PDB file of N, CA and C in Angstrom:
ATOM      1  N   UNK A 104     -13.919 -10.975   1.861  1.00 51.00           N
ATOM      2  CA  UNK A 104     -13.715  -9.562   1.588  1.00 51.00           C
ATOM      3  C   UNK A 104     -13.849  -8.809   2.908  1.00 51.00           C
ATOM      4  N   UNK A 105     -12.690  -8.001   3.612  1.00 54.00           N
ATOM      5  CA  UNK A 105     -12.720  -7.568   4.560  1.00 54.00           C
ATOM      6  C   UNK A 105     -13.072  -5.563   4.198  1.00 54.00           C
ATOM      7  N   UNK A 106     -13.690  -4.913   4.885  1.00 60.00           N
ATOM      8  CA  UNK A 106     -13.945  -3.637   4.164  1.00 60.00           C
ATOM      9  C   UNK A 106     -14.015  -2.816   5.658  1.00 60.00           C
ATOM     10  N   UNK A 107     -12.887  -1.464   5.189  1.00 59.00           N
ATOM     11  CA  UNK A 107     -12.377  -0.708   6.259  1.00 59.00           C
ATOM     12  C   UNK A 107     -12.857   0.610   5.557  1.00 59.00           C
ATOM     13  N   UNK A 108     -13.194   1.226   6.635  1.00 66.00           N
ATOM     14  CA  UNK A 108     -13.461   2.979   6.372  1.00 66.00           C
ATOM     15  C   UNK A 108     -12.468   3.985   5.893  1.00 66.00           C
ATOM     16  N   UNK A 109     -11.889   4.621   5.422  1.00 64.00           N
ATOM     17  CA  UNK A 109     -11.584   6.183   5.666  1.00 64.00           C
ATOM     18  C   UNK A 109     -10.932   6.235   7.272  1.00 64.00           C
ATOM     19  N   UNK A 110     -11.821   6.259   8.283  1.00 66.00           N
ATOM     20  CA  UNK A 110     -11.459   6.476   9.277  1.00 66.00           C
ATOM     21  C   UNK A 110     -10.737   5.674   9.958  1.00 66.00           C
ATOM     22  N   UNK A 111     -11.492   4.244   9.438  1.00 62.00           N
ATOM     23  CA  UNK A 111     -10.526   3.268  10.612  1.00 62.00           C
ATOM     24  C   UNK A 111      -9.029   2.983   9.569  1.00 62.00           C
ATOM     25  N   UNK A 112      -8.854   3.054   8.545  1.00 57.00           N
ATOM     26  CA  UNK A 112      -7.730   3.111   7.930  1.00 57.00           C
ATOM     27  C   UNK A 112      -6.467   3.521   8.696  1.00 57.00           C
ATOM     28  N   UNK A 113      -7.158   5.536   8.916  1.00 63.00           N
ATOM     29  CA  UNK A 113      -6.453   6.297   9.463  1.00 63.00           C
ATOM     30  C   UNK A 113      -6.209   6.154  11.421  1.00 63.00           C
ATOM     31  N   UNK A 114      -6.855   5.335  11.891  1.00 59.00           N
ATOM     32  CA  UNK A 114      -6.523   4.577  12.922  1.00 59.00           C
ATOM     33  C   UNK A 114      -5.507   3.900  12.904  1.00 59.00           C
ATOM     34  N   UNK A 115      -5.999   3.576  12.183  1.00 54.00           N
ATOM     35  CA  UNK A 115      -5.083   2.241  12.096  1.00 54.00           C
ATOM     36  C   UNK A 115      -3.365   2.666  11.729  1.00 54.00           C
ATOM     37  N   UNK A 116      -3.679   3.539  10.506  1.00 51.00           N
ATOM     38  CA  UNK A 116      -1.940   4.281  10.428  1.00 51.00           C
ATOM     39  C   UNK A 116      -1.268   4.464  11.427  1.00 51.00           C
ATOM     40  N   UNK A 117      -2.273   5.094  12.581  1.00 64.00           N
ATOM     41  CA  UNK A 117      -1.744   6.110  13.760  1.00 64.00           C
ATOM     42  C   UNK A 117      -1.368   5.554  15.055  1.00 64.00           C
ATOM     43  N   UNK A 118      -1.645   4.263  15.088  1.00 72.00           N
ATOM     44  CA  UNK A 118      -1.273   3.522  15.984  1.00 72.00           C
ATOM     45  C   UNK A 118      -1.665   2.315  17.014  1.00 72.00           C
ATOM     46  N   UNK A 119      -2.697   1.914  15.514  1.00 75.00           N
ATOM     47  CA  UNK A 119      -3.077   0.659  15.523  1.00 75.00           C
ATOM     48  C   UNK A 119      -2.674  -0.031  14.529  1.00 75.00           C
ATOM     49  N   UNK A 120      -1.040  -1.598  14.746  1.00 77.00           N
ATOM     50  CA  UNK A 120      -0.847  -1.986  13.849  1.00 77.00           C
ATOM     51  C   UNK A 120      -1.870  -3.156  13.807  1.00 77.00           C
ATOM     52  N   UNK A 121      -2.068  -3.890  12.349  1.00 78.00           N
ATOM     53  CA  UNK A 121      -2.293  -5.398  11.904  1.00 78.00           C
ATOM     54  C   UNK A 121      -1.205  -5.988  12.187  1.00 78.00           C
ATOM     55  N   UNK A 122      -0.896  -7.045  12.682  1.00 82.00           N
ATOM     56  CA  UNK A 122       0.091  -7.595  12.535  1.00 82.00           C
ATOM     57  C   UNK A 122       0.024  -8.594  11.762  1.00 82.00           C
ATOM     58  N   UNK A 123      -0.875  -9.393  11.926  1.00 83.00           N
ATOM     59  CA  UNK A 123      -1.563 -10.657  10.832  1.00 83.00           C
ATOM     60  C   UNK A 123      -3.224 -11.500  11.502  1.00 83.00           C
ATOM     61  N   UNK A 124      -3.443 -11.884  10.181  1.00 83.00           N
ATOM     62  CA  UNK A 124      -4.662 -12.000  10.172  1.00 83.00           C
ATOM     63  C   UNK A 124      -4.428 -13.758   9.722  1.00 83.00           C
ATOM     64  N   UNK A 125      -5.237 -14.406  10.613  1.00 88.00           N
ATOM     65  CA  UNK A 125      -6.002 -15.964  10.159  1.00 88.00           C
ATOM     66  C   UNK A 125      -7.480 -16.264  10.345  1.00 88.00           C
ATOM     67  N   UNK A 126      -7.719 -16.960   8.846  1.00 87.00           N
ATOM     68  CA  UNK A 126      -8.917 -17.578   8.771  1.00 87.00           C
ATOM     69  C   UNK A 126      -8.867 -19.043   9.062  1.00 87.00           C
ATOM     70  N   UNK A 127      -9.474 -20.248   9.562  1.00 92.00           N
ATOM     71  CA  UNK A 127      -9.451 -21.253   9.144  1.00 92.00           C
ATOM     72  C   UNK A 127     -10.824 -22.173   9.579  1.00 92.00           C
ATOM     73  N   UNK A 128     -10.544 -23.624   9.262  1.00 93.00           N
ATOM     74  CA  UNK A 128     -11.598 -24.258   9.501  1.00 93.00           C
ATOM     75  C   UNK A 128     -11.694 -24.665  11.449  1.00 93.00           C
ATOM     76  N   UNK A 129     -12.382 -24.242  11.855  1.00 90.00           N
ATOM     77  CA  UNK A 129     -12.580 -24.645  13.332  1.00 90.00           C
ATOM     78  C   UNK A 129     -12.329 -26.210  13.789  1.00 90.00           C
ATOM     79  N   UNK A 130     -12.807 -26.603  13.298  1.00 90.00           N
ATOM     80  CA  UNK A 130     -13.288 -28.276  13.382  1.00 90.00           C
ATOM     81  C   UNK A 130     -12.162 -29.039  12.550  1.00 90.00           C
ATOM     82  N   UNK A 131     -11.328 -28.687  11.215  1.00 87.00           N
ATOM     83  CA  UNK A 131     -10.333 -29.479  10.676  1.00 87.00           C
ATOM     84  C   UNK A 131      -9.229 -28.561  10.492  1.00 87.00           C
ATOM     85  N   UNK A 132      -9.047 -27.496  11.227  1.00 81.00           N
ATOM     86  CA  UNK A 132      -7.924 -26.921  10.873  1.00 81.00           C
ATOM     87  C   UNK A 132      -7.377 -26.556   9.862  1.00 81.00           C
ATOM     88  N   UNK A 133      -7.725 -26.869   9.058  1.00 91.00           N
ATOM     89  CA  UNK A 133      -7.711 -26.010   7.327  1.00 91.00           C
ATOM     90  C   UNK A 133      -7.538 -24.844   7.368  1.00 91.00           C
ATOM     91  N   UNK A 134      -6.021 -23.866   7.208  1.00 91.00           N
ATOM     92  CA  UNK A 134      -5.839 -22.622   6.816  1.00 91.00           C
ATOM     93  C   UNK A 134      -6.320 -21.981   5.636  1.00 91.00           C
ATOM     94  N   UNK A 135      -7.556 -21.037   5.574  1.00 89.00           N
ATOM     95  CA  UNK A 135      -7.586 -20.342   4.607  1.00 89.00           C
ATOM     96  C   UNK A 135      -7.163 -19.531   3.943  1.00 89.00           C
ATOM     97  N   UNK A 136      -6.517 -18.836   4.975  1.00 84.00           N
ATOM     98  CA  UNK A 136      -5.872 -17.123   4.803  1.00 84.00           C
ATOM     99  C   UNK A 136      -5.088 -17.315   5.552  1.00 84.00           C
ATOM    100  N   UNK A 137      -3.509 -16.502   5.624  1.00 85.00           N
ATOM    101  CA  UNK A 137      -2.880 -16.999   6.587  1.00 85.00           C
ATOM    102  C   UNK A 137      -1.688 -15.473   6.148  1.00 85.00           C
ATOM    103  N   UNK A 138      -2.186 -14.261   6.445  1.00 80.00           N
ATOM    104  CA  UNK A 138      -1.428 -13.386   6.226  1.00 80.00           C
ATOM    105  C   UNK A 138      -0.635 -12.491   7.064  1.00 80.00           C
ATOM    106  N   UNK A 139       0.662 -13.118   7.511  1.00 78.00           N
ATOM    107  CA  UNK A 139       1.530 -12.500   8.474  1.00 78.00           C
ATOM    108  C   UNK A 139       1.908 -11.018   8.227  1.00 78.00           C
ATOM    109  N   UNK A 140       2.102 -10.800   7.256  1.00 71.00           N
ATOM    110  CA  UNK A 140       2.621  -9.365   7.029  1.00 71.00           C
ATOM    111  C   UNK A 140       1.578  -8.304   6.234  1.00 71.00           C
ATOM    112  N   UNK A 141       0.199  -7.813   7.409  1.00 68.00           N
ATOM    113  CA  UNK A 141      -0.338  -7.042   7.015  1.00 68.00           C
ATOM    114  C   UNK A 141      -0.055  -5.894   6.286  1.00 68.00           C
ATOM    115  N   UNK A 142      -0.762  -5.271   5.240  1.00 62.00           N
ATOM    116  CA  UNK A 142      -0.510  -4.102   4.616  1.00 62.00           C
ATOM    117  C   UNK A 142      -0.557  -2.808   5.499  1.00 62.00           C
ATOM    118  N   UNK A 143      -0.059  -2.505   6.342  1.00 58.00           N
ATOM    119  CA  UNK A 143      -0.633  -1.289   7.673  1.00 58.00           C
ATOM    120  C   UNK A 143       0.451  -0.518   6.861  1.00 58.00           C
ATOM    121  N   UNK A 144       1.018  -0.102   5.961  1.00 49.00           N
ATOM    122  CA  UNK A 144       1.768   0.971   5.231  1.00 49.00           C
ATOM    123  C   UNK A 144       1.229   1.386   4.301  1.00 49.00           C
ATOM    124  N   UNK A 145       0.313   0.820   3.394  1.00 50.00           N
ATOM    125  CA  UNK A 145      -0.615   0.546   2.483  1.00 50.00           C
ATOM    126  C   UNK A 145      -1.697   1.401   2.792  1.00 50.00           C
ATOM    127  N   UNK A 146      -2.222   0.888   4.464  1.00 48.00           N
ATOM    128  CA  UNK A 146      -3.693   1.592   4.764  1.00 48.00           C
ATOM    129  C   UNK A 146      -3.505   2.786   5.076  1.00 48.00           C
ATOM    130  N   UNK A 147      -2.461   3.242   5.631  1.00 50.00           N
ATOM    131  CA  UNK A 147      -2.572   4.913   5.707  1.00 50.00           C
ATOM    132  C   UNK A 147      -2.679   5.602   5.082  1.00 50.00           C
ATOM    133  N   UNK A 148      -1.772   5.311   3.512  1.00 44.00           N
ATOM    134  CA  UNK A 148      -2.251   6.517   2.637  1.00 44.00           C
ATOM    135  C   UNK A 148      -3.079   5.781   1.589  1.00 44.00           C
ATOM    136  N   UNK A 149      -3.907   5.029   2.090  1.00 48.00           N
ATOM    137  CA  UNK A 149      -4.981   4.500   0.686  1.00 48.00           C
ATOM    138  C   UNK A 149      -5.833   5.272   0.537  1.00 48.00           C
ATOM    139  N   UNK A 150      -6.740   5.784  -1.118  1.00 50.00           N
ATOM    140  CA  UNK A 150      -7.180   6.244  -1.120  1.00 50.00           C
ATOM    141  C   UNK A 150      -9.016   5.335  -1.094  1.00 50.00           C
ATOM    142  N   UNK A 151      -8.679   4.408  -1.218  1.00 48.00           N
ATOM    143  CA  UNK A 151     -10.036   3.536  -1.251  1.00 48.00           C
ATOM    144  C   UNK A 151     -10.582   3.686   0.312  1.00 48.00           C
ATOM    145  N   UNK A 152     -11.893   3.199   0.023  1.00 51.00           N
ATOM    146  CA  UNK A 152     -12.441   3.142   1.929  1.00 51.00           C
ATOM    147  C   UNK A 152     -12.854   2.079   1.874  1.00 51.00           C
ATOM    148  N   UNK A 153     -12.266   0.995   1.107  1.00 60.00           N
ATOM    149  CA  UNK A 153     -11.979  -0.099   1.833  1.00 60.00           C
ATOM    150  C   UNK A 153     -10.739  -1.373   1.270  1.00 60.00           C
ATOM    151  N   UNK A 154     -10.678  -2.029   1.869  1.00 63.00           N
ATOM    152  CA  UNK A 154      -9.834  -3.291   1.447  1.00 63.00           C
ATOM    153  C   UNK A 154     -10.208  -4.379   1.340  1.00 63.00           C
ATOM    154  N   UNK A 155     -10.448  -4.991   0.153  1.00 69.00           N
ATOM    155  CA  UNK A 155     -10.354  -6.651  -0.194  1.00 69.00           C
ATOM    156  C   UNK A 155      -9.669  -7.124   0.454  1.00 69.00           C
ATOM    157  N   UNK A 156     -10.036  -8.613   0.434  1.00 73.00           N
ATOM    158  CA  UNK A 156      -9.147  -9.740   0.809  1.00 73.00           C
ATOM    159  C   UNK A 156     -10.332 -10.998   0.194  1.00 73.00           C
ATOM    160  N   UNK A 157      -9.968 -11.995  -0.742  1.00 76.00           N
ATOM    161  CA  UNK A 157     -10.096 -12.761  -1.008  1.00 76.00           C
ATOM    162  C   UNK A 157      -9.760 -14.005  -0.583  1.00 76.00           C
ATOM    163  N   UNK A 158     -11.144 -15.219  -0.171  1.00 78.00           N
ATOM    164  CA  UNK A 158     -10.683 -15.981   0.061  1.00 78.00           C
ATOM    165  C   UNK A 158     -11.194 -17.174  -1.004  1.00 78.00           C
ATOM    166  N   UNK A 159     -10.597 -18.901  -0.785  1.00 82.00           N
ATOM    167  CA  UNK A 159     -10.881 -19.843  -2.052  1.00 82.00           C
ATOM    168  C   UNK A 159     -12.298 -20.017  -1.318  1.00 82.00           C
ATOM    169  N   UNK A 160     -13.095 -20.259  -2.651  1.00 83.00           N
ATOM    170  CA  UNK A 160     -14.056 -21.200  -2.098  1.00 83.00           C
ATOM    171  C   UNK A 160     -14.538 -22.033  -2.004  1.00 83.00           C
ATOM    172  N   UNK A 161     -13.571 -23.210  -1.697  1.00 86.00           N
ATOM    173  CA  UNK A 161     -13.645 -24.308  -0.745  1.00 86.00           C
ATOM    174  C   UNK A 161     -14.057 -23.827   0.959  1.00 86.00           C
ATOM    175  N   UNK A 162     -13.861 -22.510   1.420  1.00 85.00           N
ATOM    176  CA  UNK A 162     -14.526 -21.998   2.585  1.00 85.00           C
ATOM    177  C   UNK A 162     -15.643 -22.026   2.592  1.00 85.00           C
ATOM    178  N   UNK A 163     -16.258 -21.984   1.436  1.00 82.00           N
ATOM    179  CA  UNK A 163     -17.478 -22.375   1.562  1.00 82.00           C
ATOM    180  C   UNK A 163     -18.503 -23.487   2.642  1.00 82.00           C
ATOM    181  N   UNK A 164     -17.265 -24.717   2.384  1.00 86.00           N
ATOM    182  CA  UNK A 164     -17.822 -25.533   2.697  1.00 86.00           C
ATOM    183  C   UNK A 164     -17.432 -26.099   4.226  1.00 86.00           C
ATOM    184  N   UNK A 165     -16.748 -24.889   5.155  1.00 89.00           N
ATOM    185  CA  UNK A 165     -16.652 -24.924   6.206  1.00 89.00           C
ATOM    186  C   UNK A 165     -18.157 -24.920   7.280  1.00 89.00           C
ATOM    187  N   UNK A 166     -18.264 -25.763   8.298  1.00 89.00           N
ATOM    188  CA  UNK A 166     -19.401 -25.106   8.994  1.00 89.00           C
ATOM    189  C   UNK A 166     -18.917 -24.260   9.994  1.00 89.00           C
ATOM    190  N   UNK A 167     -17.671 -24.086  10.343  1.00 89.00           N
ATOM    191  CA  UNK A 167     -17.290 -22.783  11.327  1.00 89.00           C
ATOM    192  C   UNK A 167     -15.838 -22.450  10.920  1.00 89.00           C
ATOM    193  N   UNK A 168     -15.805 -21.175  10.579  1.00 87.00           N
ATOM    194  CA  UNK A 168     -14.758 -20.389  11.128  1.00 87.00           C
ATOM    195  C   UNK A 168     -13.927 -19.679  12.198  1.00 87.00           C
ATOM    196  N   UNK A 169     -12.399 -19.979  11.959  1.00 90.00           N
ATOM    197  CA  UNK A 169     -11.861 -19.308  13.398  1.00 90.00           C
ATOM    198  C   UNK A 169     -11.335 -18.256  12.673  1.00 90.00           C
ATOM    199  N   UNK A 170     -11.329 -16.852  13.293  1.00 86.00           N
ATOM    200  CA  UNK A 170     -10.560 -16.524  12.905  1.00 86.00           C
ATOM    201  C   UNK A 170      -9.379 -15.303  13.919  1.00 86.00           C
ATOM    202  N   UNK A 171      -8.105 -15.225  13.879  1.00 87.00           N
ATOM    203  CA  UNK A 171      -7.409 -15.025  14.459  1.00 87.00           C
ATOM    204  C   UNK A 171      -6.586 -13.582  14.342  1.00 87.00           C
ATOM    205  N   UNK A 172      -6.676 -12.875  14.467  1.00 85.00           N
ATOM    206  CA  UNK A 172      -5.846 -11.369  14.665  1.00 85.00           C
ATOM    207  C   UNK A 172      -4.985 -10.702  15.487  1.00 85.00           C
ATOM    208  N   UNK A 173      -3.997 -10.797  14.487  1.00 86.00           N
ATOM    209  CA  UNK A 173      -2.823 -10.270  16.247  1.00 86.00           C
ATOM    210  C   UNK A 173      -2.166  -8.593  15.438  1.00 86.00           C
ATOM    211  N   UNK A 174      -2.415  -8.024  16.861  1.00 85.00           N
ATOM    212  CA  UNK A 174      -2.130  -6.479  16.871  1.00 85.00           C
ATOM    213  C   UNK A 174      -1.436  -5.997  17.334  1.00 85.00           C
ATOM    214  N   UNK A 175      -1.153  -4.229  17.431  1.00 86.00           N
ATOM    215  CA  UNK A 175      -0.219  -4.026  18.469  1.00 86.00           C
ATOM    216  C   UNK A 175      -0.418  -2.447  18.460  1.00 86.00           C
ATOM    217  N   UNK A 176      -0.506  -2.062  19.522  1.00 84.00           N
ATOM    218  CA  UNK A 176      -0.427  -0.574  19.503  1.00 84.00           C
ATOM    219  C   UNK A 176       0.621   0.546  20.058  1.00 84.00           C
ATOM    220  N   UNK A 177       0.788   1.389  19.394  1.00 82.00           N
ATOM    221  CA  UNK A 177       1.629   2.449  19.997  1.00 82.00           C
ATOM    222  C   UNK A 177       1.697   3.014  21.423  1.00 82.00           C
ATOM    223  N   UNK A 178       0.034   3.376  21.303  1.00 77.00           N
ATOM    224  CA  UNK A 178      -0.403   3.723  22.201  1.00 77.00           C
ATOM    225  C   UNK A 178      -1.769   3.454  23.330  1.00 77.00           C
ATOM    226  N   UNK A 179      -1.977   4.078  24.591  1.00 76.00           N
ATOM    227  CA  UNK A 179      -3.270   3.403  24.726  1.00 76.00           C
ATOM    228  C   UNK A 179      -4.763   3.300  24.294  1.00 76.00           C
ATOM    229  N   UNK A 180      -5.429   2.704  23.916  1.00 76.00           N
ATOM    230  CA  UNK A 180      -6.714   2.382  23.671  1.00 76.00           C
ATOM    231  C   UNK A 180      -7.702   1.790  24.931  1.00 76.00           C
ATOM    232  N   UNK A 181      -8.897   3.229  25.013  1.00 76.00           N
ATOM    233  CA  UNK A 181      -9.505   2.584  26.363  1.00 76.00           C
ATOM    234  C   UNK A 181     -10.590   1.169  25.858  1.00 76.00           C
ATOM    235  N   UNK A 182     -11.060   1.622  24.948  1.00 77.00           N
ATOM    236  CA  UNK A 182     -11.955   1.010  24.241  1.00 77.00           C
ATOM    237  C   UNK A 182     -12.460   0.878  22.748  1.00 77.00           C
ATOM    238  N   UNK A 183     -11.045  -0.606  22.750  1.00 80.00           N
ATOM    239  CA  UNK A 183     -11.190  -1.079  20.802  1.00 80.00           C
ATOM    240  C   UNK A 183     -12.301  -1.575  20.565  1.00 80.00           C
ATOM    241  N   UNK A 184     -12.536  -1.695  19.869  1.00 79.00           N
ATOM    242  CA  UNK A 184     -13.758  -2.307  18.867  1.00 79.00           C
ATOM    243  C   UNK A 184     -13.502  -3.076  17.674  1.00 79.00           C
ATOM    244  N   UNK A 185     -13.727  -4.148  17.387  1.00 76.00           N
ATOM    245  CA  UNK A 185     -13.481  -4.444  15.762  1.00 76.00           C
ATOM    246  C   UNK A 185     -14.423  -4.905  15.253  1.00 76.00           C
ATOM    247  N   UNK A 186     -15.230  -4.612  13.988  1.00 78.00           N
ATOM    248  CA  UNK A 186     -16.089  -4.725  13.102  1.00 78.00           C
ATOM    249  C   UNK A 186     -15.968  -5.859  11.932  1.00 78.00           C
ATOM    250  N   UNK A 187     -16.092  -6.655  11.556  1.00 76.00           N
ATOM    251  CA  UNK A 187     -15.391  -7.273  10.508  1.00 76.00           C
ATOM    252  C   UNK A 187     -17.063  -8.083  10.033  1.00 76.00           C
ATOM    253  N   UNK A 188     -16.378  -7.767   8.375  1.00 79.00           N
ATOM    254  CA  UNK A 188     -17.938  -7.912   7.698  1.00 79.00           C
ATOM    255  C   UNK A 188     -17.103  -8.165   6.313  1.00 79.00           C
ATOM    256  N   UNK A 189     -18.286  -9.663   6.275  1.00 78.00           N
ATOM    257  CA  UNK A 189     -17.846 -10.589   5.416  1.00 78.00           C
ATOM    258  C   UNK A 189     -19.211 -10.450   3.639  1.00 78.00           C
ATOM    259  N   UNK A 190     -18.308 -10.129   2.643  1.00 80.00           N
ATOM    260  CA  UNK A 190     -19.574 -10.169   2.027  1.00 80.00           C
ATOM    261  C   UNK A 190     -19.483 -11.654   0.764  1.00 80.00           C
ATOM    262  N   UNK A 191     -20.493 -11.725   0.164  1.00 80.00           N
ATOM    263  CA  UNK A 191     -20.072 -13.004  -1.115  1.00 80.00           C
ATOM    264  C   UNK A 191     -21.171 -12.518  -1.902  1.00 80.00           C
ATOM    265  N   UNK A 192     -20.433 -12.122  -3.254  1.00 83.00           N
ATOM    266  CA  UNK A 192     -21.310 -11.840  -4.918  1.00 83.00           C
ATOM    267  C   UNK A 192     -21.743  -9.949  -3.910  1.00 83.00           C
ATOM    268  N   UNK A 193     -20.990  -9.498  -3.479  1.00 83.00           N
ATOM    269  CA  UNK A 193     -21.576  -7.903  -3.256  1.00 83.00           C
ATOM    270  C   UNK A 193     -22.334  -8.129  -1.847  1.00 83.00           C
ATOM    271  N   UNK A 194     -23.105  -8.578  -1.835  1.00 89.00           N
ATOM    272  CA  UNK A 194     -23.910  -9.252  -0.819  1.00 89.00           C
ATOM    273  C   UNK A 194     -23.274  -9.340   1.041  1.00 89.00           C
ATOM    274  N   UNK A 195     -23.452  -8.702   1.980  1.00 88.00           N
ATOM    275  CA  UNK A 195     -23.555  -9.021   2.745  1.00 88.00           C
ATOM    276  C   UNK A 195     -23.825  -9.670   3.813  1.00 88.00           C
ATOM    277  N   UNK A 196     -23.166 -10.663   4.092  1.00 85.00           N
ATOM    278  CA  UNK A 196     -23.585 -12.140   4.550  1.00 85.00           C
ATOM    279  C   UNK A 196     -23.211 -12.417   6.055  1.00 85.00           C
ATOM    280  N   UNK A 197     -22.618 -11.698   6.319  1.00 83.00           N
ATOM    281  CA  UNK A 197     -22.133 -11.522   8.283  1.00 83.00           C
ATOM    282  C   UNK A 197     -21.266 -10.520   8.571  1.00 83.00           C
ATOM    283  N   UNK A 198     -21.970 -10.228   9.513  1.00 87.00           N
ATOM    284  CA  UNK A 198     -20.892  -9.256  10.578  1.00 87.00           C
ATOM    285  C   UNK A 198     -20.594  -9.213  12.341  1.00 87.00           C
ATOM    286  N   UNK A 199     -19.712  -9.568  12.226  1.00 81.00           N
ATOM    287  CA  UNK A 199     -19.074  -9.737  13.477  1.00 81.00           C
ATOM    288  C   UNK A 199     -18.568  -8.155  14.320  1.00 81.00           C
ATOM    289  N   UNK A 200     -19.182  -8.103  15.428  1.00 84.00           N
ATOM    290  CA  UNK A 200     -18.764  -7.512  16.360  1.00 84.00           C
ATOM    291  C   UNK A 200     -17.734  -7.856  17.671  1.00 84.00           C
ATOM    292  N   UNK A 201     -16.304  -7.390  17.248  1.00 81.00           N
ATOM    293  CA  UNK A 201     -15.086  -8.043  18.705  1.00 81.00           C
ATOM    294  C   UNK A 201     -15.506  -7.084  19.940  1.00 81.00           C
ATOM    295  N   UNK A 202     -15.307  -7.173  20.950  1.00 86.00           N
ATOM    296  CA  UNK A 202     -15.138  -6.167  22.059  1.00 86.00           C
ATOM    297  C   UNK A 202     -14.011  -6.552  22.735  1.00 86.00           C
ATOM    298  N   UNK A 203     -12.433  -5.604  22.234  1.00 84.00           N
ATOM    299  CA  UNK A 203     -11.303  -5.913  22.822  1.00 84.00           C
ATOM    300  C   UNK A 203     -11.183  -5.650  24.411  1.00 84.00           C
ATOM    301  N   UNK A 204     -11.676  -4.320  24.680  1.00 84.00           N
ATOM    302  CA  UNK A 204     -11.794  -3.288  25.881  1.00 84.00           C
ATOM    303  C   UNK A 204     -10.491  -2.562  25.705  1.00 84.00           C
ATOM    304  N   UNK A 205      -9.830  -2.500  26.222  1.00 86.00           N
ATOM    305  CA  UNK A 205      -8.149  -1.791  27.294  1.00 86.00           C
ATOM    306  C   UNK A 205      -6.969  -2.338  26.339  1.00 86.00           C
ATOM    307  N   UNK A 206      -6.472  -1.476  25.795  1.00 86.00           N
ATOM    308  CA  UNK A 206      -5.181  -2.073  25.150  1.00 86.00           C
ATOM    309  C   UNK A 206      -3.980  -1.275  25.354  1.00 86.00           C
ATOM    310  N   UNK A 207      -2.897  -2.263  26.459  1.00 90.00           N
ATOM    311  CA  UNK A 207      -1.917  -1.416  26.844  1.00 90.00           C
ATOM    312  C   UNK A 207      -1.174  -0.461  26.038  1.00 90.00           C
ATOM    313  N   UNK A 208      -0.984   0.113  26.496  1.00 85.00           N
ATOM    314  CA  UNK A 208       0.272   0.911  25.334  1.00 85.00           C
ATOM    315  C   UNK A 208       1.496   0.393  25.028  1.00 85.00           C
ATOM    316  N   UNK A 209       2.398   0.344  23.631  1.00 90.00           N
ATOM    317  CA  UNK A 209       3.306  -0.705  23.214  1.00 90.00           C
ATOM    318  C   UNK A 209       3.257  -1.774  23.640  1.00 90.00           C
ATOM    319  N   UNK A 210       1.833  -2.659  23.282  1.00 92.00           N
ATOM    320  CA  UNK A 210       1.771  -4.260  23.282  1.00 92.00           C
ATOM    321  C   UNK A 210       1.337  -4.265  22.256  1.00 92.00           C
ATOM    322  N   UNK A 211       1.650  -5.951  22.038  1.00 92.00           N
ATOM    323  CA  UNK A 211       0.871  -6.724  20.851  1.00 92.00           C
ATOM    324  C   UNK A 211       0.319  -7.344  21.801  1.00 92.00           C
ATOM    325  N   UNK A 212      -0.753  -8.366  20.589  1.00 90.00           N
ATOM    326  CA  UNK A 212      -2.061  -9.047  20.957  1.00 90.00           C
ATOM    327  C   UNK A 212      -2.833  -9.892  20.216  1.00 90.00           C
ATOM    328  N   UNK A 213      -3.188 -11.166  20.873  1.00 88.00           N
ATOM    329  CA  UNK A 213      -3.884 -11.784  19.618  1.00 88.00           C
ATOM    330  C   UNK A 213      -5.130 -12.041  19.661  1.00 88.00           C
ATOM    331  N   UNK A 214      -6.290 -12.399  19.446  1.00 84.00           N
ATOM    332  CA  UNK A 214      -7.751 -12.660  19.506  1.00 84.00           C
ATOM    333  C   UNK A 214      -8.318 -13.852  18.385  1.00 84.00           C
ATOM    334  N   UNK A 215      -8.472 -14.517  19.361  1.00 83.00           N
ATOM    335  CA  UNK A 215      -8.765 -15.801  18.700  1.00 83.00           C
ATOM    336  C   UNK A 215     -10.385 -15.996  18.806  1.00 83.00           C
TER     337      UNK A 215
END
C-alpha cells in the first residue's frame, strides 16, 4: 500500500510524472508489481489523500526488496524527496526515505 498526500498528488500533477513503478525480490528476481503505466491523470484530480496499491502475499516471504521508479519532470527540481511507506493489516511497517537531489528539467529517470 503506497499512500500520497493532497499535496504531493498535486505535485505530482504539476510536473512530476510516475512513469512506472517496480517491486521485486532482490536475491531471486521475482516481479511483484510491475506497473508501467502509472495513474499520474488519476492523481491530479483525486479526491482521496492517498493511493493504494496492493501487493500478493507471497512478498511476504521475500528477505529483500528492490524497488525501482522511473520519473520525469517538466520542470526543474532543486531538491526531490521521496517518501514511500509501506503498511500491512493498517499497520505501519516501513518507511523509506529517497534523496534524489537536482532533477533536470524535461528528463526522465530511474532509481533503483
Amino acid at each position: 500500500e503506497v499512500k500520497l498526500t493532497k499535496v504531493q498528488l498535486s505535485a505530482i500533477g504539476e510536473g512530476i510524472r510516475i512513469e512506472s513503478l517496480r517491486m521485486r525480490d532482490s536475491e531471486e528476481a521475482k516481479v511483484y508489481l510491475e506497473e508501467p503505466n502509472w495513474p499520474t491523470h488519476e492523481l491530479k484530480y483525486a479526491d482521496k489523500e492517498e493511493i493504494e496499491v496492493h501487493f500478493p502475499a507471497s512478498m511476504l516471504k521475500s528477505k529483500a526488496i528492490a524497488r525501482m521508479i522511473v520519473f520525469s519532470s517538466k520542470s526543474e527540481v532543486k531538491d526531490l524527496d521521496l517518501v514511500q511507506k509501506m503498511y500491512f493489516n493498517g499497520q505501519l511497517v516501513e518507511t523509506l526515505f529517497f534523496k534524489f537531489g537536482f532533477v533536470i528539467p524535461g528528463s526522465t529517470n530511474s532509481w533503483e
